[in-house]
Amino acid sequence: MPRLYDSRKRILVTGGAGFLGSHLIDRLLKQGHEVLCVDNLFTGTKRNIEHLHGHSHFEFLRHDVTFPLYVEVDEIYNLACPASPIHYQHDPVQTTKTSVHGAINMPGLAKRLRCRILQASTSEVYGDPAIHPQTEDYWGNVNPIGPRSCYDEGKRCAETLFFDYHRQHGLEIKVARIFNTYGPRMHPADGRVISNFVMQALRGEPITIYGDGDQTRSFCYVDDLIDGLIRLMEAPAPVTGPINLGNPTEFTMRELAKLVLAETGGLVAHCEATFACG
Ligand SMILES: NC(=O)c1ccc[n+]([C@@H]2O[C@H](COP(=O)([O-])OP(=O)(O)OC[C@H]3O[C@@H](n4cnc5c(N)ncnc54)[C@H](O)[C@@H]3O)[C@@H](O)[C@H]2O)c1
């Protein structure tokens, strides 16, 4: 339902040309808001937002969040950060800078504007968790010096900065810990299990399942995740999170492969000896 003029906001979405960001923008525009999409197009593409070209409520700004930004908005969703291991390990120093400098520059902007800001955090802040499922009060088990640390520790530091801006400056923050999400506009070569399976099936290749295929993961459909982000943003000020957002139901890799094969009419799955799904 489009909003009336007086409830329309001007909303900044960083990382808006990426998978989740572009869906969030679609939803915010549908709700009648104005959206400023900020992205350096590292993993995002103009193709994800090309259908918005010419939309009177949409603007795109090519900008890197590691640098300060001076714009006027009513609300900020900070999603900028490569999300898949292939992408965030490509330039790990830049990955940490994106999370950490982004979590200084964007809350800094929100502080100047006295506006609400949401941080897209991740289930990876739990690292290699010692408890299942992880609840938000679990502090995690994270390696600070490994090849994934640029992402995991960068996102942890971003959460720290958000909560310090909240305690020290009274900033209204929302922190969402996002679990595996899938849907249209996922990067086909992001190396994650759903994209791997779908791409193999579409190419007519056998689907590769590492290990015995009984290992489980949960996957959240993008529309549901976007519902969660917007509901968190609209929650009363005392609700800061962190809040886990994802699908509580687990699937085995074998079930996932069968579903992908059924949907694509692909070939028979084969198994390999080790497990390494993302
Ligand atoms: N997709 C998931 O399953 C998932 C899971 C957990 C957390 N997240 C988080 O959600 C957010 C969005 O993830 P996604 O799946 O849409 O990833 P994505 O890679 O598709 O989107 C990230 C966007 O950020 C942009 N970006 C990267 N570095 C930037 C910088 N320095 N300045 C400006 N823009 C920059 C990229 O170009 C891209 O458009 C990320 O912060 C990610 O960590 C996603």
Tab-separated table of C-alpha atoms and ligand atoms in Angstrom:
chain	number	residue	atom	x	y	z
A	1	MET	CA	0.000	0.000	0.000
A	2	PRO	CA	1.676	3.310	-1.047
A	3	ARG	CA	2.205	5.767	1.814
A	4	LEU	CA	0.605	9.160	2.107
A	5	TYR	CA	2.924	12.066	1.329
A	6	ASP	CA	3.508	13.000	4.982
A	7	SER	CA	4.708	9.524	5.976
A	8	ARG	CA	7.102	9.188	3.040
A	9	LYS	CA	10.738	8.921	4.107
A	10	ARG	CA	13.968	9.420	2.218
A	11	ILE	CA	15.924	6.256	2.928
A	12	LEU	CA	19.606	5.495	2.289
A	13	VAL	CA	20.462	1.882	1.420
A	14	THR	CA	24.200	1.182	1.244
A	15	GLY	CA	25.059	-1.914	-0.782
A	16	GLY	CA	21.785	-1.271	-2.615
A	17	ALA	CA	22.989	-2.708	-5.944
A	18	GLY	CA	23.655	-6.096	-4.327
A	19	PHE	CA	21.406	-9.105	-3.842
A	20	LEU	CA	19.626	-8.152	-0.600
A	21	GLY	CA	19.949	-4.384	-1.067
A	22	SER	CA	18.166	-4.377	-4.426
A	23	HIS	CA	15.229	-6.364	-2.998
A	24	LEU	CA	15.054	-4.043	0.009
A	25	ILE	CA	14.946	-1.036	-2.326
A	26	ASP	CA	12.145	-2.600	-4.395
A	27	ARG	CA	10.118	-3.056	-1.223
A	28	LEU	CA	10.783	0.452	0.155
A	29	LEU	CA	9.822	2.046	-3.177
A	30	LYS	CA	6.660	-0.067	-3.265
A	31	GLN	CA	5.829	1.301	0.201
A	32	GLY	CA	6.033	4.806	-1.286
A	33	HIS	CA	9.396	5.931	0.130
A	34	GLU	CA	12.227	7.705	-1.678
A	35	VAL	CA	15.444	5.703	-1.856
A	36	LEU	CA	19.066	6.719	-2.266
A	37	CYS	CA	21.127	3.691	-3.252
A	38	VAL	CA	24.850	3.956	-2.461
A	39	ASP	CA	27.179	1.275	-3.807
A	40	ASN	CA	30.731	0.961	-5.135
A	41	LEU	CA	29.631	-1.897	-7.456
A	42	PHE	CA	32.281	-4.281	-6.101
A	43	THR	CA	29.913	-7.282	-6.043
A	44	GLY	CA	26.681	-5.475	-6.876
A	45	THR	CA	25.690	-4.640	-10.437
A	46	LYS	CA	23.696	-1.952	-12.179
A	47	ARG	CA	21.658	-4.829	-13.642
A	48	ASN	CA	20.156	-5.453	-10.170
A	49	ILE	CA	18.694	-1.944	-10.162
A	50	GLU	CA	18.254	-1.249	-13.890
A	51	HIS	CA	14.478	-1.755	-13.637
A	52	LEU	CA	14.449	1.323	-11.340
A	53	HIS	CA	16.075	3.583	-13.926
A	54	GLY	CA	13.792	6.577	-14.390
A	55	HIS	CA	11.794	5.857	-11.186
A	56	SER	CA	11.048	9.310	-9.777
A	57	HIS	CA	11.738	8.187	-6.164
A	58	PHE	CA	15.025	6.404	-6.862
A	59	GLU	CA	18.604	7.742	-7.024
A	60	PHE	CA	21.901	5.900	-7.408
A	61	LEU	CA	25.238	7.191	-6.109
A	62	ARG	CA	28.491	5.345	-6.794
A	63	HIS	CA	30.413	5.697	-3.548
A	64	ASP	CA	32.605	3.608	-1.265
A	65	VAL	CA	31.405	3.566	2.374
A	66	THR	CA	34.996	3.542	3.621
A	67	PHE	CA	34.861	7.286	2.818
A	68	PRO	CA	32.565	9.752	4.607
A	69	LEU	CA	29.245	10.556	2.961
A	70	TYR	CA	27.296	13.800	3.268
A	71	VAL	CA	23.654	13.379	2.256
A	72	GLU	CA	20.279	14.191	3.820
A	73	VAL	CA	18.088	11.186	4.659
A	74	ASP	CA	15.566	10.072	7.310
A	75	GLU	CA	16.743	6.480	7.766
A	76	ILE	CA	19.772	4.318	6.871
A	77	TYR	CA	20.123	0.611	6.071
A	78	ASN	CA	23.850	-0.252	6.048
A	79	LEU	CA	24.217	-3.368	3.871
A	80	ALA	CA	27.461	-2.544	2.042
A	81	CYS	CA	29.876	-5.471	2.336
A	82	PRO	CA	30.688	-8.434	0.103
A	83	ALA	CA	28.864	-11.427	1.589
A	84	SER	CA	30.283	-14.588	0.027
A	85	PRO	CA	33.708	-16.036	0.951
A	86	ILE	CA	34.929	-15.895	-2.671
A	87	HIS	CA	34.220	-12.177	-2.800
A	88	TYR	CA	35.251	-11.100	0.700
A	89	GLN	CA	38.528	-13.024	0.549
A	90	HIS	CA	39.432	-11.419	-2.789
A	91	ASP	CA	40.614	-8.258	-0.998
A	92	PRO	CA	40.448	-9.015	2.736
A	93	VAL	CA	41.906	-5.679	3.838
A	94	GLN	CA	39.185	-3.837	1.906
A	95	THR	CA	36.576	-6.198	3.439
A	96	THR	CA	37.592	-5.260	6.980
A	97	LYS	CA	37.748	-1.589	6.005
A	98	THR	CA	34.250	-1.781	4.516
A	99	SER	CA	32.800	-3.222	7.723
A	100	VAL	CA	34.785	-1.090	10.174
A	101	HIS	CA	35.079	2.253	8.361
A	102	GLY	CA	31.511	1.764	7.092
A	103	ALA	CA	30.421	1.323	10.717
A	104	ILE	CA	32.081	4.646	11.582
A	105	ASN	CA	31.026	6.657	8.541
A	106	MET	CA	27.388	5.526	8.374
A	107	PRO	CA	26.600	5.851	12.116
A	108	GLY	CA	28.511	9.161	11.960
A	109	LEU	CA	26.087	10.296	9.269
A	110	ALA	CA	23.109	8.997	11.304
A	111	LYS	CA	24.406	10.896	14.352
A	112	ARG	CA	24.567	14.160	12.387
A	113	LEU	CA	21.090	13.588	10.957
A	114	ARG	CA	19.667	12.190	14.241
A	115	CYS	CA	18.183	9.313	12.251
A	116	ARG	CA	17.726	5.593	12.797
A	117	ILE	CA	20.253	3.169	11.305
A	118	LEU	CA	20.181	-0.587	10.730
A	119	GLN	CA	23.298	-2.715	10.394
A	120	ALA	CA	23.256	-5.880	8.258
A	121	SER	CA	25.296	-8.169	10.468
A	122	THR	CA	25.658	-11.900	10.009
A	123	SER	CA	25.382	-15.311	11.628
A	124	GLU	CA	29.159	-15.474	11.010
A	125	VAL	CA	29.649	-13.368	14.155
A	126	TYR	CA	29.112	-16.701	15.954
A	127	GLY	CA	32.141	-18.117	14.101
A	128	ASP	CA	32.434	-21.873	14.464
A	129	PRO	CA	29.728	-22.031	17.138
A	130	ALA	CA	29.902	-24.383	20.079
A	131	ILE	CA	26.120	-24.307	20.597
A	132	HIS	CA	23.238	-25.057	18.193
A	133	PRO	CA	21.052	-23.264	17.422
A	134	GLN	CA	22.760	-19.976	18.301
A	135	THR	CA	20.799	-17.517	20.398
A	136	GLU	CA	21.656	-13.823	20.400
A	137	ASP	CA	23.211	-13.987	23.876
A	138	TYR	CA	25.863	-16.466	22.665
A	139	TRP	CA	29.167	-14.596	22.173
A	140	GLY	CA	30.570	-16.866	19.495
A	141	ASN	CA	33.730	-18.798	18.812
A	142	VAL	CA	35.665	-16.835	16.223
A	143	ASN	CA	39.172	-17.197	14.836
A	144	PRO	CA	40.737	-13.705	14.672
A	145	ILE	CA	43.571	-14.614	12.276
A	146	GLY	CA	42.110	-16.939	9.635
A	147	PRO	CA	41.179	-16.257	6.000
A	148	ARG	CA	37.516	-15.660	6.972
A	149	SER	CA	38.379	-13.314	9.836
A	150	CYS	CA	38.237	-10.209	7.620
A	151	TYR	CA	34.500	-10.815	7.327
A	152	ASP	CA	33.669	-12.329	10.732
A	153	GLU	CA	35.784	-9.967	12.848
A	154	GLY	CA	34.940	-6.979	10.640
A	155	LYS	CA	31.236	-7.601	11.248
A	156	ARG	CA	31.843	-8.125	14.995
A	157	CYS	CA	33.700	-4.820	15.216
A	158	ALA	CA	30.878	-3.149	13.266
A	159	GLU	CA	28.399	-4.391	15.891
A	160	THR	CA	30.675	-3.020	18.636
A	161	LEU	CA	30.778	0.387	16.941
A	162	PHE	CA	26.994	0.448	16.514
A	163	PHE	CA	26.414	-0.335	20.195
A	164	ASP	CA	29.022	2.245	21.276
A	165	TYR	CA	27.358	4.900	19.096
A	166	HIS	CA	24.084	3.880	20.776
A	167	ARG	CA	25.443	4.032	24.365
A	168	GLN	CA	27.730	7.039	23.892
A	169	HIS	CA	25.675	9.209	21.516
A	170	GLY	CA	22.116	7.908	21.970
A	171	LEU	CA	21.956	6.788	18.340
A	172	GLU	CA	18.865	4.714	17.457
A	173	ILE	CA	20.347	1.480	16.135
A	174	LYS	CA	19.038	-1.859	14.881
A	175	VAL	CA	21.353	-4.830	14.386
A	176	ALA	CA	20.152	-7.783	12.289
A	177	ARG	CA	22.215	-10.985	12.259
A	178	ILE	CA	21.315	-12.422	8.871
A	179	PHE	CA	21.496	-16.165	8.212
A	180	ASN	CA	21.826	-17.787	4.739
A	181	THR	CA	19.388	-16.154	2.355
A	182	TYR	CA	18.555	-17.086	-1.237
A	183	GLY	CA	16.441	-15.864	-4.122
A	184	PRO	CA	16.534	-14.060	-7.461
A	185	ARG	CA	19.637	-11.893	-8.137
A	186	MET	CA	21.984	-14.029	-6.046
A	187	HIS	CA	25.401	-13.893	-7.648
A	188	PRO	CA	25.608	-17.082	-9.781
A	189	ALA	CA	29.336	-17.504	-9.063
A	190	ASP	CA	29.358	-16.689	-5.344
A	191	GLY	CA	30.500	-20.224	-4.509
A	192	ARG	CA	27.674	-20.801	-2.039
A	193	VAL	CA	25.775	-24.045	-1.949
A	194	ILE	CA	22.463	-22.926	-3.487
A	195	SER	CA	24.102	-21.064	-6.382
A	196	ASN	CA	26.532	-23.981	-6.930
A	197	PHE	CA	23.707	-26.519	-7.093
A	198	VAL	CA	21.487	-24.386	-9.344
A	199	MET	CA	24.320	-23.487	-11.737
A	200	GLN	CA	25.457	-27.107	-12.006
A	201	ALA	CA	21.892	-28.257	-12.673
A	202	LEU	CA	21.285	-25.537	-15.270
A	203	ARG	CA	24.518	-26.484	-17.053
A	204	GLY	CA	23.327	-30.101	-17.106
A	205	GLU	CA	26.223	-31.192	-14.863
A	206	PRO	CA	25.870	-33.606	-11.924
A	207	ILE	CA	25.336	-31.775	-8.629
A	208	THR	CA	28.325	-32.122	-6.302
A	209	ILE	CA	27.454	-32.904	-2.687
A	210	TYR	CA	30.387	-32.877	-0.310
A	211	GLY	CA	30.400	-35.549	2.418
A	212	ASP	CA	27.421	-37.843	2.865
A	213	GLY	CA	24.815	-35.190	2.129
A	214	ASP	CA	23.182	-35.528	5.560
A	215	GLN	CA	24.683	-32.287	6.867
A	216	THR	CA	22.003	-29.611	7.352
A	217	ARG	CA	21.701	-25.897	6.688
A	218	SER	CA	18.812	-23.434	6.856
A	219	PHE	CA	17.947	-21.076	4.019
A	220	CYS	CA	15.675	-18.067	4.208
A	221	TYR	CA	13.815	-16.782	1.137
A	222	VAL	CA	14.765	-13.209	0.335
A	223	ASP	CA	11.208	-11.795	0.625
A	224	ASP	CA	10.940	-13.108	4.196
A	225	LEU	CA	14.337	-11.661	5.089
A	226	ILE	CA	13.316	-8.246	3.730
A	227	ASP	CA	10.124	-8.434	5.854
A	228	GLY	CA	12.357	-9.030	8.867
A	229	LEU	CA	14.699	-6.119	8.109
A	230	ILE	CA	11.836	-3.656	7.657
A	231	ARG	CA	9.961	-4.878	10.739
A	232	LEU	CA	13.119	-4.517	12.805
A	233	MET	CA	13.712	-1.004	11.460
A	234	GLU	CA	10.116	-0.058	12.315
A	235	ALA	CA	10.224	-1.591	15.815
A	236	PRO	CA	10.130	0.827	18.799
A	237	ALA	CA	13.399	2.590	19.663
A	238	PRO	CA	14.350	0.352	22.650
A	239	VAL	CA	14.482	-2.662	20.284
A	240	THR	CA	18.099	-2.536	19.173
A	241	GLY	CA	18.741	-6.224	18.558
A	242	PRO	CA	20.956	-7.996	17.806
A	243	ILE	CA	18.228	-10.146	16.267
A	244	ASN	CA	18.841	-13.376	14.363
A	245	LEU	CA	16.971	-13.335	11.022
A	246	GLY	CA	16.629	-16.565	9.086
A	247	ASN	CA	14.652	-19.734	8.610
A	248	PRO	CA	14.636	-22.003	11.685
A	249	THR	CA	13.935	-25.113	9.557
A	250	GLU	CA	17.035	-27.094	8.526
A	251	PHE	CA	17.404	-29.044	5.247
A	252	THR	CA	19.964	-31.704	4.402
A	253	MET	CA	22.186	-31.058	1.386
A	254	ARG	CA	20.682	-34.180	-0.174
A	255	GLU	CA	17.140	-32.741	0.162
A	256	LEU	CA	18.336	-29.440	-1.277
A	257	ALA	CA	19.952	-31.194	-4.265
A	258	LYS	CA	16.740	-33.156	-4.916
A	259	LEU	CA	14.695	-29.968	-4.853
A	260	VAL	CA	17.068	-28.197	-7.247
A	261	LEU	CA	17.004	-31.199	-9.586
A	262	ALA	CA	13.206	-31.332	-9.472
A	263	GLU	CA	12.930	-27.620	-10.252
A	264	THR	CA	15.515	-27.635	-13.047
A	265	GLY	CA	15.136	-31.148	-14.445
A	266	GLY	CA	18.883	-31.675	-13.855
A	267	LEU	CA	21.034	-34.781	-13.671
A	268	VAL	CA	21.651	-37.262	-10.850
A	269	ALA	CA	23.683	-36.044	-7.867
A	270	HIS	CA	27.026	-37.582	-7.038
A	271	CYS	CA	28.881	-37.453	-3.740
A	272	GLU	CA	32.427	-36.498	-2.816
A	273	ALA	CA	34.479	-37.367	0.223
A	274	THR	CA	34.719	-34.097	2.142
A	275	PHE	CA	32.227	-31.523	3.299
A	276	ALA	CA	32.783	-27.849	2.524
A	277	CYS	CA	29.418	-26.247	1.782
A	278	GLY	CA	29.086	-22.492	2.440
B	1	LIG	N1	23.062	-12.979	1.547
B	1	LIG	C1	23.189	-13.559	2.730
B	1	LIG	O1	22.827	-14.738	2.899
B	1	LIG	C2	23.760	-12.773	3.899
B	1	LIG	C3	23.983	-13.463	5.108
B	1	LIG	C4	24.495	-12.755	6.197
B	1	LIG	C5	24.760	-11.398	6.097
B	1	LIG	N2	24.544	-10.754	4.910
B	1	LIG	C6	24.885	-9.324	4.848
B	1	LIG	O2	23.907	-8.606	4.114
B	1	LIG	C7	24.538	-7.575	3.344
B	1	LIG	C8	24.172	-7.730	1.886
B	1	LIG	O3	24.576	-9.018	1.426
B	1	LIG	P1	24.283	-9.524	-0.073
B	1	LIG	O4	24.064	-10.978	-0.004
B	1	LIG	O5	23.278	-8.646	-0.699
B	1	LIG	O6	25.717	-9.308	-0.720
B	1	LIG	P2	26.121	-8.611	-2.100
B	1	LIG	O7	27.568	-8.853	-2.287
B	1	LIG	O8	25.185	-9.044	-3.184
B	1	LIG	O9	25.837	-7.086	-1.784
B	1	LIG	C9	26.739	-6.265	-1.102
B	1	LIG	C10	26.759	-4.920	-1.797
B	1	LIG	O10	27.670	-4.060	-1.116
B	1	LIG	C11	28.448	-3.366	-2.093
B	1	LIG	N3	29.706	-2.972	-1.456
B	1	LIG	C12	30.727	-3.771	-1.043
B	1	LIG	N4	31.703	-3.030	-0.500
B	1	LIG	C13	31.290	-1.728	-0.568
B	1	LIG	C14	31.863	-0.494	-0.181
B	1	LIG	N5	33.074	-0.443	0.404
B	1	LIG	N6	31.176	0.637	-0.411
B	1	LIG	C15	29.955	0.602	-1.008
B	1	LIG	N7	29.358	-0.535	-1.414
B	1	LIG	C16	30.018	-1.689	-1.178
B	1	LIG	C17	28.623	-4.371	-3.220
B	1	LIG	O11	28.990	-3.790	-4.452
B	1	LIG	C18	27.241	-5.016	-3.250
B	1	LIG	O12	26.366	-4.323	-4.088
B	1	LIG	C19	26.038	-7.697	3.592
B	1	LIG	O13	26.408	-6.762	4.581
B	1	LIG	C20	26.204	-9.104	4.123
B	1	LIG	O14	27.307	-9.221	4.996
B	1	LIG	C21	24.061	-11.420	3.811
